[in-house]
Coordinates of C-alpha atoms in Angstrom, one line a residue:
X1 CA 95.6 79.7 90.2
X2 CA 96.1 81.0 93.7
X3 CA 96.1 79.5 97.6
X4 CA 95.8 81.0 100.8
X5 CA 96.6 78.5 103.6
X6 CA 95.5 75.8 101.3
X7 CA 92.5 77.1 100.1
X8 CA 92.3 78.6 96.6
X9 CA 91.3 81.8 96.3
X10 CA 87.7 82.8 95.3
X11 CA 86.5 86.0 93.6
X12 CA 83.0 87.2 92.6
X13 CA 84.3 89.7 89.7
X14 CA 83.4 88.5 86.3
X15 CA 85.1 91.0 84.4
X16 CA 88.9 90.8 82.8
X17 CA 89.6 94.4 83.4
X18 CA 88.8 94.8 87.1
X19 CA 89.6 91.3 88.1
X20 CA 93.1 91.8 89.0
X21 CA 92.1 94.8 91.2
X22 CA 89.4 92.6 93.0
X23 CA 92.1 89.9 93.6
X24 CA 94.7 92.2 94.9
X25 CA 91.7 94.1 97.1
X26 CA 91.0 89.9 98.3
X27 CA 94.1 89.4 99.3
X28 CA 95.2 92.3 101.2
X29 CA 91.8 91.7 103.1
X30 CA 92.6 88.0 103.6
X31 CA 93.0 87.5 107.5
X32 CA 95.5 84.7 107.1
X33 CA 97.8 87.1 105.3
X34 CA 96.9 90.8 107.2
X35 CA 98.3 88.7 110.2
X36 CA 101.3 87.3 108.3
X37 CA 102.1 90.8 107.1
X38 CA 101.6 91.9 110.7
X39 CA 104.1 89.1 112.1
X40 CA 106.9 90.5 109.4
X41 CA 106.3 93.8 110.5
X42 CA 107.9 92.4 113.9
X43 CA 110.7 90.8 112.4
X44 CA 113.8 92.7 112.7
X45 CA 115.4 94.1 109.7
X46 CA 118.4 92.1 108.6
X47 CA 121.8 94.1 107.8
X48 CA 123.5 92.0 105.2
X49 CA 126.9 92.0 105.1
X50 CA 130.3 90.0 104.3
X51 CA 131.9 91.8 107.6
X52 CA 133.9 88.7 109.6
X53 CA 132.0 90.1 112.5
X54 CA 130.7 87.0 114.2
X55 CA 128.3 89.4 116.1
X56 CA 126.4 90.3 113.1
X57 CA 124.8 86.8 113.3
X58 CA 125.4 86.8 109.3
X59 CA 128.5 85.2 108.8
X60 CA 127.6 81.8 108.0
X61 CA 126.0 82.6 104.5
X62 CA 128.8 82.0 102.6
X63 CA 127.0 81.8 99.5
X64 CA 124.8 84.8 98.6
X65 CA 123.1 86.2 95.3
X66 CA 121.9 89.3 94.7
X67 CA 119.5 91.2 92.4
X68 CA 119.2 94.6 91.3
X69 CA 116.4 96.2 89.9
X70 CA 114.6 94.4 87.0
X71 CA 116.8 91.3 87.5
X72 CA 116.0 87.8 88.7
X73 CA 117.6 84.9 89.2
X74 CA 116.7 81.3 90.0
X75 CA 118.8 79.2 92.5
X76 CA 119.3 75.7 93.6
X77 CA 119.9 75.3 97.5
X78 CA 122.9 73.1 97.0
X79 CA 125.4 75.8 95.5
X80 CA 123.5 79.0 97.4
X81 CA 122.1 79.8 100.8
X82 CA 121.3 82.9 100.9
X83 CA 119.4 85.4 98.0
X84 CA 117.8 88.4 98.1
X85 CA 117.6 91.9 97.4
X86 CA 116.4 95.5 98.2
X87 CA 116.4 99.2 97.5
X88 CA 112.7 98.5 96.6
X89 CA 110.4 101.4 97.1
X90 CA 107.6 101.6 94.5
X91 CA 108.9 98.2 92.7
X92 CA 108.1 94.3 94.3
X93 CA 109.9 91.5 95.4
X94 CA 108.7 88.4 94.2
X95 CA 109.7 84.9 96.0
X96 CA 109.0 81.8 94.3
X97 CA 110.2 79.1 95.7
X98 CA 109.1 75.3 94.7
X99 CA 108.3 73.1 97.4
X100 CA 109.9 70.0 96.4
X101 CA 112.9 70.4 95.5
X102 CA 113.7 73.9 97.5
X103 CA 114.3 75.9 94.1
X104 CA 114.0 79.5 94.7
X105 CA 113.5 82.5 92.2
X106 CA 113.7 86.0 93.4
X107 CA 113.0 88.7 90.9
X108 CA 113.2 92.9 91.5
X109 CA 110.1 93.8 89.3
X110 CA 109.7 97.4 88.7
X111 CA 107.0 97.4 86.1
X112 CA 103.9 95.7 85.0
X113 CA 105.2 95.5 81.8
X114 CA 107.8 92.5 82.5
X115 CA 105.3 90.6 84.6
X116 CA 104.0 88.0 82.1
X117 CA 107.5 87.1 80.3
X118 CA 109.5 87.8 83.4
X119 CA 106.9 85.1 85.2
X120 CA 107.7 82.4 83.0
X121 CA 111.6 83.3 83.0
X122 CA 110.8 82.7 87.0
X123 CA 109.2 79.3 86.1
X124 CA 111.5 77.8 84.2
X125 CA 113.9 76.3 86.7
X126 CA 111.5 76.4 89.7
X127 CA 108.7 74.1 87.7
X128 CA 111.3 71.9 85.8
X129 CA 109.9 68.4 85.9
X130 CA 107.4 68.8 89.0
X131 CA 104.9 70.6 87.5
X132 CA 102.1 70.0 89.8
X133 CA 104.4 71.3 92.7
X134 CA 102.8 73.5 95.3
X135 CA 105.3 76.4 94.8
X136 CA 106.0 79.3 97.8
X137 CA 105.3 82.6 97.1
X138 CA 106.1 85.9 99.1
X139 CA 105.6 89.5 97.4
X140 CA 107.6 92.4 99.4
X141 CA 108.1 96.0 98.3
X142 CA 105.9 98.5 97.0
X143 CA 104.8 100.8 99.6
X144 CA 101.0 103.1 99.1
X145 CA 102.9 105.9 96.8
X146 CA 99.1 106.3 95.7
X147 CA 97.0 109.6 96.5
X148 CA 95.7 109.8 100.2
X149 CA 92.3 109.0 98.7
X150 CA 93.4 105.4 98.9
X151 CA 93.1 103.4 101.9
X152 CA 95.4 100.9 103.2
X153 CA 96.7 101.0 99.4
X154 CA 93.3 100.1 97.4
X155 CA 90.8 102.1 95.7
X156 CA 88.2 102.3 93.1
X157 CA 90.0 105.1 90.9
X158 CA 92.5 105.0 88.4
X159 CA 95.1 106.7 86.6
X160 CA 98.0 108.7 88.8
X161 CA 96.0 108.0 92.0
X162 CA 96.9 104.4 91.7
X163 CA 100.9 105.7 91.9
X164 CA 103.2 103.4 91.0
X165 CA 103.3 100.4 93.1
X166 CA 99.5 99.6 93.2
X167 CA 99.3 98.5 88.9
X168 CA 102.4 96.5 89.3
X169 CA 101.2 94.8 92.5
X170 CA 97.6 94.5 90.6
X171 CA 99.3 93.0 87.5
X172 CA 101.4 90.6 89.4
X173 CA 98.8 88.8 91.3
X174 CA 96.3 89.1 88.2
X175 CA 98.9 86.9 86.6
X176 CA 99.6 84.1 89.4
X177 CA 95.9 83.9 89.2
X178 CA 95.4 83.4 85.4
X179 CA 98.5 80.6 85.1
X180 CA 97.8 76.9 85.3
X181 CA 100.4 76.7 88.3
X182 CA 99.3 76.5 92.2
X183 CA 100.6 79.7 94.1
X184 CA 100.6 79.2 97.7
X185 CA 100.7 83.3 98.9
X186 CA 102.2 83.2 102.7
X187 CA 103.6 87.1 102.4
X188 CA 101.7 90.4 101.1
X189 CA 103.7 92.7 102.6
X190 CA 102.7 95.0 99.8
X191 CA 100.9 98.2 99.4
X192 CA 99.4 99.5 103.1
X193 CA 100.7 96.7 104.6
X194 CA 104.3 98.1 104.1
X195 CA 103.4 101.6 104.7
X196 CA 104.4 103.8 107.5
X197 CA 103.3 108.1 107.6
X198 CA 105.3 110.3 109.7
X199 CA 103.2 113.1 111.6
X200 CA 102.2 115.0 108.6
X201 CA 100.8 112.2 107.1
X202 CA 103.3 111.5 104.2
X203 CA 104.1 107.6 103.5
X204 CA 107.4 105.7 103.4
X205 CA 107.9 101.9 103.1
X206 CA 108.4 99.4 106.2
X207 CA 111.3 97.3 104.0
X208 CA 112.8 97.8 100.8
X209 CA 114.7 94.7 100.9
X210 CA 114.4 90.9 101.9
X211 CA 116.5 87.9 101.9
X212 CA 115.2 84.2 101.6
X213 CA 116.7 81.4 103.1
X214 CA 117.2 78.9 100.7
X215 CA 117.2 75.8 102.5
X216 CA 114.1 76.6 105.3
X217 CA 112.1 79.0 102.2
X218 CA 112.1 81.6 105.3
X219 CA 112.0 85.2 104.6
X220 CA 113.5 87.6 106.8
X221 CA 113.6 92.2 106.0
X222 CA 116.8 92.8 105.1
X223 CA 119.4 95.6 103.3
X224 CA 122.4 94.7 101.6
X225 CA 125.4 97.0 101.9
X226 CA 127.8 97.8 99.3
X227 CA 130.3 94.3 100.0
X228 CA 127.2 91.7 98.9
X229 CA 125.8 94.1 96.3
X230 CA 127.9 92.8 93.9
X231 CA 129.7 91.5 91.2
X232 CA 129.6 93.8 88.8
X233 CA 127.2 96.9 90.5
X234 CA 127.8 99.3 88.2
X235 CA 127.6 97.9 84.8
X236 CA 124.6 95.9 86.4
X237 CA 123.0 99.1 87.8
X238 CA 123.4 101.1 83.9
X239 CA 121.8 98.1 82.6
X240 CA 118.1 98.7 84.2
X241 CA 117.7 102.4 82.3
X242 CA 119.7 100.9 79.3
X243 CA 117.3 98.1 78.8
X244 CA 114.4 100.4 78.4
X245 CA 115.8 101.7 75.0
X246 CA 117.4 98.5 74.1
X247 CA 114.8 96.0 72.2
X248 CA 116.0 92.7 72.8
X249 CA 114.8 93.1 76.6
X250 CA 111.0 94.5 76.0
X251 CA 109.3 93.0 78.2
X252 CA 112.0 90.6 80.0
X253 CA 113.6 90.3 83.1
X254 CA 117.6 90.7 82.8
X255 CA 119.1 88.1 82.8
X256 CA 122.2 87.6 85.5
X257 CA 122.8 84.2 87.4
X258 CA 123.2 80.6 85.6
X259 CA 121.6 78.3 88.1
X260 CA 123.3 75.2 86.9
X261 CA 126.9 76.8 87.5
X262 CA 126.7 79.2 90.4
X263 CA 128.0 81.9 88.1
X264 CA 126.8 85.1 87.3
X265 CA 126.2 85.6 83.5
X266 CA 125.4 89.0 82.8
X267 CA 124.0 89.3 79.8
X268 CA 124.7 91.8 77.5
X269 CA 123.1 95.2 76.7
X270 CA 123.5 98.0 74.0
X271 CA 123.1 102.0 74.7
X272 CA 123.7 104.7 72.3
X273 CA 126.2 107.8 72.7
X274 CA 122.7 109.6 73.9
X275 CA 123.2 107.8 77.0
X276 CA 126.7 109.4 77.8
X277 CA 125.1 113.0 76.8
X278 CA 122.1 112.7 79.4
X279 CA 124.5 111.3 82.1
X280 CA 126.7 114.7 81.4
X281 CA 123.4 116.8 81.4
X282 CA 122.8 114.7 84.9
X283 CA 125.5 115.1 86.5
X284 CA 125.4 118.7 86.8
X285 CA 122.2 118.7 88.7
X286 CA 122.4 119.1 92.3
X287 CA 121.1 115.8 94.8
X288 CA 117.6 116.8 95.1
X289 CA 117.1 117.7 91.3
X290 CA 118.5 114.0 90.8
X291 CA 115.7 112.8 93.4
X292 CA 113.2 114.6 91.8
X293 CA 114.6 113.6 88.6
X294 CA 115.2 109.6 88.7
X295 CA 113.1 108.1 91.8
X296 CA 109.4 107.0 91.4
X297 CA 109.5 108.3 95.1
X298 CA 112.0 110.7 96.1
X299 CA 111.5 111.1 99.7
X300 CA 111.8 107.2 100.3
X301 CA 115.0 106.3 99.1
X302 CA 118.2 105.5 100.8
X303 CA 120.8 107.9 101.7
X304 CA 122.8 106.4 98.8
X305 CA 120.6 106.9 96.5
X306 CA 122.4 109.8 94.7
X307 CA 125.9 108.5 94.7
X308 CA 124.7 105.3 93.0
X309 CA 123.4 107.3 90.5
X310 CA 126.6 109.4 89.7
X311 CA 128.8 106.3 89.5
X312 CA 126.4 105.1 86.9
X313 CA 127.1 108.2 85.0
X314 CA 130.5 108.3 85.8
X315 CA 131.1 105.2 84.0
X316 CA 128.9 105.9 81.2
X317 CA 131.2 108.9 80.4
X318 CA 133.8 107.1 80.0
X319 CA 132.6 104.2 78.6
X320 CA 129.9 105.5 76.0
X321 CA 130.8 102.3 73.4
X322 CA 128.8 99.4 75.1
X323 CA 131.0 97.1 73.3
X324 CA 133.6 98.3 75.2
X325 CA 131.5 97.0 78.3
X326 CA 130.3 93.8 76.4
X327 CA 133.1 93.0 73.6
X328 CA 131.1 90.9 71.0
X329 CA 127.9 90.9 72.9
X330 CA 129.3 88.5 74.8
X331 CA 127.9 88.3 78.3
X332 CA 130.0 89.1 81.5
X333 CA 131.0 86.1 83.7
X334 CA 132.0 85.8 87.0
X335 CA 132.6 82.6 89.4
X336 CA 132.4 82.3 93.2
X337 CA 135.9 81.7 94.7
X338 CA 136.7 79.5 97.5
X339 CA 136.6 82.6 99.6
X340 CA 133.4 83.3 98.3
X341 CA 135.0 86.7 96.1
X342 CA 134.1 86.9 92.9
X343 CA 136.4 86.1 89.6
X344 CA 135.8 87.8 86.0
X345 CA 136.5 85.5 83.2
X346 CA 137.1 87.5 80.1
X347 CA 137.8 85.9 76.7
X348 CA 140.7 87.3 74.7
X349 CA 141.0 87.0 71.0
X350 CA 144.1 84.7 71.4
X351 CA 143.7 83.2 74.5
X352 CA 141.9 83.7 77.8
X353 CA 141.9 85.7 80.9
X354 CA 140.6 86.2 84.1
X355 CA 141.2 88.8 86.9
X356 CA 139.3 88.7 90.6
X357 CA 136.5 91.0 90.8
X358 CA 136.3 94.2 93.4
X359 CA 133.7 96.6 92.9

């Protein structure tokens, strides 16, 4: 069930096929959410880094969790100060926070196919024993990549005209509405609300990332640098594409972080030799060809998009056998140290060993 400003959202739709569309339309036009989105646009984007430069204003955030595409993490405010994600153009970042406990779950959703199971994964720890708690919800990302025939990201047409963002947003709000849980939507900074256009009318996202402050529940536009997209950046990026071909991950978000132990527990994923051959082929493409081949929004990607992909392909070429990365199909585990870096613990056949992680 969806609430806005303390009141349940109602829609006149009686058709299950159009319900998600109508709910999204009503939410996009809701004056409270329109105002909230306008205010969100006025917030300065924070550049998140572990730099010790106190002028950055973020050095106080010593404990953070970063989420890549198709991942989710549920964090305890007693253990984590900030959780966030970026690089979301046609993807949507979803935040669900328990008002009573402060437990916060963040997911980087990239397809309607992972919404239903993904929502259940997120709620497992957020709800826990407080099933009647009101859950605060924020949606950020998913700019209006649809046909110009769309108005403010909403249209009656379907198919290719909808782009990638619209079907995903529609599925998310439809799933929230059908749930027995109480979801209070505070931020709906998606589609037309998260779109700017250049002088030629080309659309771009206003924000592609955010961070959630777990103690207060505040949501701030943000982007993360290479020092904060860790640990195990390259492997986690590879899991995104590999998971599409790994049946064990069908319909699910990638498990990455253990809420109770404050560890990154990067669940294993498999791939075959074909991934290496594809990587070899893609490495020969020009930067522009890579953007056109690998992105759902080539003109809206960050400057490091191509480099991030090339590093993944280098890894796959060097490690074509997935069992080299996940021996015995065991997760890769990283623990937080006192200086807030990460140490990986790797089990050996006769003993255990550990080493400090560097990306």
